[in-house]
JSON list of C-alpha atoms in Angstrom, two decimals:
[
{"chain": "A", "resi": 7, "resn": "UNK", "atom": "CA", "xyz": [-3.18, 0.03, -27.85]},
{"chain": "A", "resi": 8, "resn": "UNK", "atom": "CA", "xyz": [-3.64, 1.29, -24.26]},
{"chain": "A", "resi": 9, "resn": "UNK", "atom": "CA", "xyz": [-1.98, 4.04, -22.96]},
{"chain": "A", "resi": 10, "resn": "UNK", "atom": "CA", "xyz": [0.41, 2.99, -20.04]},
{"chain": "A", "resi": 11, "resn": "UNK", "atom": "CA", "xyz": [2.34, 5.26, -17.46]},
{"chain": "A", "resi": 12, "resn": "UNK", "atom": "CA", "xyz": [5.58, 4.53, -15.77]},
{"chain": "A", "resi": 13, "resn": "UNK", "atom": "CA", "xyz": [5.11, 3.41, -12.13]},
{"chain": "A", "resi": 14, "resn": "UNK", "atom": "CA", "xyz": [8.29, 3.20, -9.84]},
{"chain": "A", "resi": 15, "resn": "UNK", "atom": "CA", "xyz": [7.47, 1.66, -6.01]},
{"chain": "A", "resi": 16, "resn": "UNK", "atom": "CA", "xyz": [10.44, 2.33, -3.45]},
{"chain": "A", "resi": 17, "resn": "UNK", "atom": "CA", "xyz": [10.59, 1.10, -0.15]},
{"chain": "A", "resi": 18, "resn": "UNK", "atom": "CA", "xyz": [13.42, 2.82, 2.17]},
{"chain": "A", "resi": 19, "resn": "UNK", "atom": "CA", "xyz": [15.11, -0.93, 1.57]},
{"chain": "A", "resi": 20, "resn": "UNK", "atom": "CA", "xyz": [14.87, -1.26, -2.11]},
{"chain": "A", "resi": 21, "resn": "UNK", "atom": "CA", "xyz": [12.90, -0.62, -5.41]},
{"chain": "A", "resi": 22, "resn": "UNK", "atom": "CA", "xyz": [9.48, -2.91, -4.69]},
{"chain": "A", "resi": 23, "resn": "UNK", "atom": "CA", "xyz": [8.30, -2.60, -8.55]},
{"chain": "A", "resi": 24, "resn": "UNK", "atom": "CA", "xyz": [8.74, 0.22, -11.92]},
{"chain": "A", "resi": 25, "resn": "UNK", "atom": "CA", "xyz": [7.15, -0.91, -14.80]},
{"chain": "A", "resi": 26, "resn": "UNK", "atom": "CA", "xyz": [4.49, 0.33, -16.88]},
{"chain": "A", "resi": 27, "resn": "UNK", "atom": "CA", "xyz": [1.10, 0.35, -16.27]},
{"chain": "A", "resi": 28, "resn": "UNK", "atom": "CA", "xyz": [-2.88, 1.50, -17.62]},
{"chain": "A", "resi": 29, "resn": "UNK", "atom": "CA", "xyz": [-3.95, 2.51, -13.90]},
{"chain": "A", "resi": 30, "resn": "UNK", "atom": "CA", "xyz": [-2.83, 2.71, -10.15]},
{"chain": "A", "resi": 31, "resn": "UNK", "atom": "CA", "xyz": [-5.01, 3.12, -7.20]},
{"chain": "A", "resi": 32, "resn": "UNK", "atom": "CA", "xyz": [-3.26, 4.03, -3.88]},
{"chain": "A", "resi": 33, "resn": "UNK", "atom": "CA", "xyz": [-4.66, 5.44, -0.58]},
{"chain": "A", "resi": 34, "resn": "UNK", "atom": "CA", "xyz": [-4.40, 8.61, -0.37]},
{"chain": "A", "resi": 35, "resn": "UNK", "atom": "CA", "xyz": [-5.18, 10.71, 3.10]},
{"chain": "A", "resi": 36, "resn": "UNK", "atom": "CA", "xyz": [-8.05, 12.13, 1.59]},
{"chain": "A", "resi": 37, "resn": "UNK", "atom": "CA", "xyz": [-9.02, 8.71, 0.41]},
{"chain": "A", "resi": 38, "resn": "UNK", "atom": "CA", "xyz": [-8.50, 6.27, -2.51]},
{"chain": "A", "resi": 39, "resn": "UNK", "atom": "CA", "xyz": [-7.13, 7.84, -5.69]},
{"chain": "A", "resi": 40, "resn": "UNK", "atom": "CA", "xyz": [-7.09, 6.22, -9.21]},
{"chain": "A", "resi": 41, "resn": "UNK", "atom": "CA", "xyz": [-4.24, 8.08, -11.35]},
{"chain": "A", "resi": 42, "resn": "UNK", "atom": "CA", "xyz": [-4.14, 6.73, -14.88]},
{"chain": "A", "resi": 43, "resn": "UNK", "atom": "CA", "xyz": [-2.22, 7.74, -17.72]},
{"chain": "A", "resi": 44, "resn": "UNK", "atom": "CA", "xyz": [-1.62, 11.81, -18.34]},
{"chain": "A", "resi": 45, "resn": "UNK", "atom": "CA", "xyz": [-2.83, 12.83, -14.65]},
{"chain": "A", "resi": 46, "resn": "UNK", "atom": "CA", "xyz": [-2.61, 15.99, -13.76]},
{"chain": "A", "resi": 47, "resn": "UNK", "atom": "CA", "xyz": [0.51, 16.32, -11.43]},
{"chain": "A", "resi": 48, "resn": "UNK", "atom": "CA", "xyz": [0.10, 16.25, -7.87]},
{"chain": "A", "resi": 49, "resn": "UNK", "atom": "CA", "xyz": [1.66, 14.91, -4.62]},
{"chain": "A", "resi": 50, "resn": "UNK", "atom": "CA", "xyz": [-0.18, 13.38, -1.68]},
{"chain": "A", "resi": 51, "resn": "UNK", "atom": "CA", "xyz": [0.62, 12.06, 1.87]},
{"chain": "A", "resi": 52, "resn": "UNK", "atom": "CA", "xyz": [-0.63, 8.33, 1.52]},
{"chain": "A", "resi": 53, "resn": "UNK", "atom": "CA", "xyz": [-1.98, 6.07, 4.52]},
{"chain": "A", "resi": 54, "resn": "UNK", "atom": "CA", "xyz": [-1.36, 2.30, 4.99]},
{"chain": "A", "resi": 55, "resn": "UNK", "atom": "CA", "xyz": [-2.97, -0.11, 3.14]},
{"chain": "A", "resi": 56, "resn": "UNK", "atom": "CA", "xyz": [-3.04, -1.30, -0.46]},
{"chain": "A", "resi": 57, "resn": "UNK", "atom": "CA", "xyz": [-1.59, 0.04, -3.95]},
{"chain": "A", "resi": 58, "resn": "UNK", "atom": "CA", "xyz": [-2.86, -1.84, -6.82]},
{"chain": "A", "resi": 59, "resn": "UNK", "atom": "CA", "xyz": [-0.83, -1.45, -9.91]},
{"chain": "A", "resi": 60, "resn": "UNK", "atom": "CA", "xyz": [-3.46, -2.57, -13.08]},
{"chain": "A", "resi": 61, "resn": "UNK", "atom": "CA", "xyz": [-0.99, -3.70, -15.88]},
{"chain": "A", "resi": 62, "resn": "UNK", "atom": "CA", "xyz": [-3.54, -5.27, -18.52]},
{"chain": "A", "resi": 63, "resn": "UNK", "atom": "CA", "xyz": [-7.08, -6.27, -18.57]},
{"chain": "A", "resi": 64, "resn": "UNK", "atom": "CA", "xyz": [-6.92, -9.06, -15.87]},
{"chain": "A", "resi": 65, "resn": "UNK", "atom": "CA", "xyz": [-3.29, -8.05, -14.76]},
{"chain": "A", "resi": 66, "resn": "UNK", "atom": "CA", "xyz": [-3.16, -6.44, -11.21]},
{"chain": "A", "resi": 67, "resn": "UNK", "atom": "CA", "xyz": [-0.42, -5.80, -8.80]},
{"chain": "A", "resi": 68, "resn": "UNK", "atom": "CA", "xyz": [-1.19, -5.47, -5.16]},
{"chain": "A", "resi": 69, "resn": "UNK", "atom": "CA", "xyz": [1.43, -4.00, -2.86]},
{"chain": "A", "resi": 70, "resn": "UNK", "atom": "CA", "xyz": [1.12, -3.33, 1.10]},
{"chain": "A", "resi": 71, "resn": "UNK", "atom": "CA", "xyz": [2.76, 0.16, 2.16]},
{"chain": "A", "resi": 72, "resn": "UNK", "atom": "CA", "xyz": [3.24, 1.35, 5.61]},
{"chain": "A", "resi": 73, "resn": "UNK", "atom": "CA", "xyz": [2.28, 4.93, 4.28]},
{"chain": "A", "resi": 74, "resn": "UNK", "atom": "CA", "xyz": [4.38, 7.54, 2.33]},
{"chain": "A", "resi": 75, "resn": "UNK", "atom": "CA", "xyz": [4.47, 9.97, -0.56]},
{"chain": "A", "resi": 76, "resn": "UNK", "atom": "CA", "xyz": [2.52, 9.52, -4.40]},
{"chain": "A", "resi": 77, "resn": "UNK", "atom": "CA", "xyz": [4.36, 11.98, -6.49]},
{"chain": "A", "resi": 78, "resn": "UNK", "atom": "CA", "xyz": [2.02, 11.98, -10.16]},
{"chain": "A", "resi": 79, "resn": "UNK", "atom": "CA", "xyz": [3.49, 13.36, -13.44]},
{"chain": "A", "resi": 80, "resn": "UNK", "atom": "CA", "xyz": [1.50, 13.11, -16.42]},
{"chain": "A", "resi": 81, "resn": "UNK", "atom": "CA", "xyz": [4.14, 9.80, -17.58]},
{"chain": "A", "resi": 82, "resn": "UNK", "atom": "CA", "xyz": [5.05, 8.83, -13.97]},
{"chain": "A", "resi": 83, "resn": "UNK", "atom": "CA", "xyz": [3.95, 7.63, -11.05]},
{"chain": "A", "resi": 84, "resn": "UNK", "atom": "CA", "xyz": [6.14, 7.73, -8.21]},
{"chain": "A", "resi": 85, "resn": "UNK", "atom": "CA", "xyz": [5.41, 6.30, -4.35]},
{"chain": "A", "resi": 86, "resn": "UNK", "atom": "CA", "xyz": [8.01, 6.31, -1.87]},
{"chain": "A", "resi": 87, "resn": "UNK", "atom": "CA", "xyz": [7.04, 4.35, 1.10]},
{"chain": "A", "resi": 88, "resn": "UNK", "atom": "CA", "xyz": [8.91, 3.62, 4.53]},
{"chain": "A", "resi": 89, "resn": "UNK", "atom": "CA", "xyz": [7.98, -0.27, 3.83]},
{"chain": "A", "resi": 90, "resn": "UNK", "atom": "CA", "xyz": [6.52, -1.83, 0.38]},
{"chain": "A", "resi": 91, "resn": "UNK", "atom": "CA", "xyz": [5.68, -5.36, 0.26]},
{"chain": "A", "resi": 92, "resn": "UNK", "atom": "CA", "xyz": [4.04, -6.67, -2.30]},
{"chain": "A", "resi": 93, "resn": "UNK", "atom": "CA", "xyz": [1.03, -8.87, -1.47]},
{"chain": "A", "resi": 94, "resn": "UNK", "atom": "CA", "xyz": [2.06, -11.88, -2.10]},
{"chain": "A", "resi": 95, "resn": "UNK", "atom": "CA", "xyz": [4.88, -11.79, 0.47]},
{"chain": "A", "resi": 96, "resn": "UNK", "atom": "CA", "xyz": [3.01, -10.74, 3.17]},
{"chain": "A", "resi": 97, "resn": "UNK", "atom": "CA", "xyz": [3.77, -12.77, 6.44]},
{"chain": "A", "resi": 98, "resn": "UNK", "atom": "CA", "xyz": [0.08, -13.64, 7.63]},
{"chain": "A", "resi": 99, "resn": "UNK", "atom": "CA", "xyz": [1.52, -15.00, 11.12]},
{"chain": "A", "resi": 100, "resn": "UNK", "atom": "CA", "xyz": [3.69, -12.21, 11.40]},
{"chain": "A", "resi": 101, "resn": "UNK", "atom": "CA", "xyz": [1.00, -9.49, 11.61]},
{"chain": "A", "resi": 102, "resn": "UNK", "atom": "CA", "xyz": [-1.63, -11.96, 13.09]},
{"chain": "A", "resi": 103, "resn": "UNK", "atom": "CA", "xyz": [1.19, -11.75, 15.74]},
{"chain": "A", "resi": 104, "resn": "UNK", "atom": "CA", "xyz": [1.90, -7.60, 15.73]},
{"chain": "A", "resi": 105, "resn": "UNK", "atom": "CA", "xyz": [-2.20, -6.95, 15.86]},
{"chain": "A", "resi": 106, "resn": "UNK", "atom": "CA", "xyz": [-2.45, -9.38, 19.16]},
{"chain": "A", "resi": 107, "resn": "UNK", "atom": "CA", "xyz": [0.08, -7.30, 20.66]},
{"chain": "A", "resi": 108, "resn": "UNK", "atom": "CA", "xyz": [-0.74, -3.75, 19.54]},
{"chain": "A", "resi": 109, "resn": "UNK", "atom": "CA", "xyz": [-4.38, -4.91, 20.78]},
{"chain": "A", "resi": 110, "resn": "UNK", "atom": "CA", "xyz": [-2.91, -6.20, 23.85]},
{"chain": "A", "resi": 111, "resn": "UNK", "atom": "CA", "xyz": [-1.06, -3.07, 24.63]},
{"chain": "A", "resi": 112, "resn": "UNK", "atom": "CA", "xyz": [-4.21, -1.02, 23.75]},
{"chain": "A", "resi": 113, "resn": "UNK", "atom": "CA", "xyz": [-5.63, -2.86, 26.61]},
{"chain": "A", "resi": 114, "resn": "UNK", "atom": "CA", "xyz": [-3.38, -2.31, 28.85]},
{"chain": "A", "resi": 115, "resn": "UNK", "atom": "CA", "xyz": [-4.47, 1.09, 30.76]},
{"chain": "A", "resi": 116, "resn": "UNK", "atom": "CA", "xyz": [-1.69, 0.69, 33.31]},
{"chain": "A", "resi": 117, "resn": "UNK", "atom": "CA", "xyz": [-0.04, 4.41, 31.44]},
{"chain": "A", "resi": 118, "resn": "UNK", "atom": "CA", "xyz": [3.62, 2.35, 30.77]},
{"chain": "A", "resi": 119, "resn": "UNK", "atom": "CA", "xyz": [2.43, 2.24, 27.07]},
{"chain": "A", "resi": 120, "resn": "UNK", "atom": "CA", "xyz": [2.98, 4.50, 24.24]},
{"chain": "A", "resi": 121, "resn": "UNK", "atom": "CA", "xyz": [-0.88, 4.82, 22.78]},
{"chain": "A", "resi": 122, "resn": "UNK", "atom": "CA", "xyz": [0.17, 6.33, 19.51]},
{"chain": "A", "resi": 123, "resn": "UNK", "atom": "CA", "xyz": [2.61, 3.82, 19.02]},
{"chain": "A", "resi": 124, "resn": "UNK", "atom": "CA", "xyz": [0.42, 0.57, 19.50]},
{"chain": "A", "resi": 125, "resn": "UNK", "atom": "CA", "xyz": [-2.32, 1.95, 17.55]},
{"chain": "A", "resi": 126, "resn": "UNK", "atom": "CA", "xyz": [-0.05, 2.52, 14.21]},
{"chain": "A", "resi": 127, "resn": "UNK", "atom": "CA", "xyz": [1.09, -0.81, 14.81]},
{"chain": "A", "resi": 128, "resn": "UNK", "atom": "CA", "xyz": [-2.61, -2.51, 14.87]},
{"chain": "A", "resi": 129, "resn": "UNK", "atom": "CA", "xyz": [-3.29, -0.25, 11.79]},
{"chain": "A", "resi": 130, "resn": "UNK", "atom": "CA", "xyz": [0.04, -1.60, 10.22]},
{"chain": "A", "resi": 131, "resn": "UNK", "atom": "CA", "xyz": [-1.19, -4.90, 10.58]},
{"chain": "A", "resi": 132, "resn": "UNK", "atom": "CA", "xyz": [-4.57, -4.50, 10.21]},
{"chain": "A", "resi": 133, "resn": "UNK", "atom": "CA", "xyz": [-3.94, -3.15, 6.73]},
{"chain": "A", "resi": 134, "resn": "UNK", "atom": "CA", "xyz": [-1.25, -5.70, 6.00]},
{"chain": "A", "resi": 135, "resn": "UNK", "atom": "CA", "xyz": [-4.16, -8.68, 6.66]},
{"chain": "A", "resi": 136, "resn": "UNK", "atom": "CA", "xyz": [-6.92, -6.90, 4.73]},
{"chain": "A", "resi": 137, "resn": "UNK", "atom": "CA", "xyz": [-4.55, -6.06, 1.80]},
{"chain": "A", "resi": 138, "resn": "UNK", "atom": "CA", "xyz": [-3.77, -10.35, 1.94]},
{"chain": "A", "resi": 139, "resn": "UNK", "atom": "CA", "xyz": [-7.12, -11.01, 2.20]},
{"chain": "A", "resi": 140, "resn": "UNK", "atom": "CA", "xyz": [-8.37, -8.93, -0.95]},
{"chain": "A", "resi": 141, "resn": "UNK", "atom": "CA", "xyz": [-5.52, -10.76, -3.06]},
{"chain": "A", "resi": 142, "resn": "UNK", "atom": "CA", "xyz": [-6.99, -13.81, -1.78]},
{"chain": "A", "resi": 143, "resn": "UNK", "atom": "CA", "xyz": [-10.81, -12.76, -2.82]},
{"chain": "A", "resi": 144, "resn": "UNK", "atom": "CA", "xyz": [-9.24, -11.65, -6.28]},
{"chain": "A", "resi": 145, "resn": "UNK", "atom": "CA", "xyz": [-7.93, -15.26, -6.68]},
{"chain": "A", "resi": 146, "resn": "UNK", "atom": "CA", "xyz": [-3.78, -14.19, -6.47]}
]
């Protein structure tokens, strides 16, 4: 039998996903981190992008997250992010849509922007369309 970890997702809406799982990879600022069961404890600032949850052999989660907090204890695994989503729900027009515009506002070098702004908004959905397009390349 494999050993498993409890993994709890929150989203500032709502619980995303908590169930148990052999492995979870999340980005973490310093890069991609794999935490599987009995990890030393640590917290970490996380980036956007994609949490995979692995819950068997061929059984894997994906979730987008806007960025947030991985709290590890050796039996759980806790991310709280600003928005979860997982994968599947993405809305492919929707951030098609929000990249255009950050990209269009990038472009824009008239000074009535907020630079900052528009750029974590192309990352947002930059990350939100890569994270759809690896579920897609995994077969999901």
């Amino acid at each position: 039998m494999t050993t498993t970890v409890q993994v709890d997702i929150v989203s500032a809406e709502k619980e995303i996903f908590s169930g148990l799982a052999e492995m979870v990879f999340a980005p973490a600022e310093m890069g991609e981190v794999g935490i599987s069961p009995r990890h030393a404890p640590m917290i970490t600032r996380l980036k956007p992008g994609e949490v995979r949850v692995k819950t068997g052999e061929k059984e894997n989660h994906p979730f987008y997250i806007s960025g947030g907090i991985l709290e590890v204890q050796p039996h759980l695994v806790t991310i709280l992010a600003d928005t979860a989503i997982r994968a599947k729900d993405i809305d492919e027009a929707a951030a098609l849509e929000a990249k255009a515009k950050a990209e269009e506002a990038l472009a824009d070098k008239s000074g009535k922007i907020d630079y900052a702004t528009a750029q974590a908004q192309l990352l947002a959905a930059m990350m939100q369309l890569q994270t759809l397009d690896r579920l897609r390349k995994r077969g999901g």
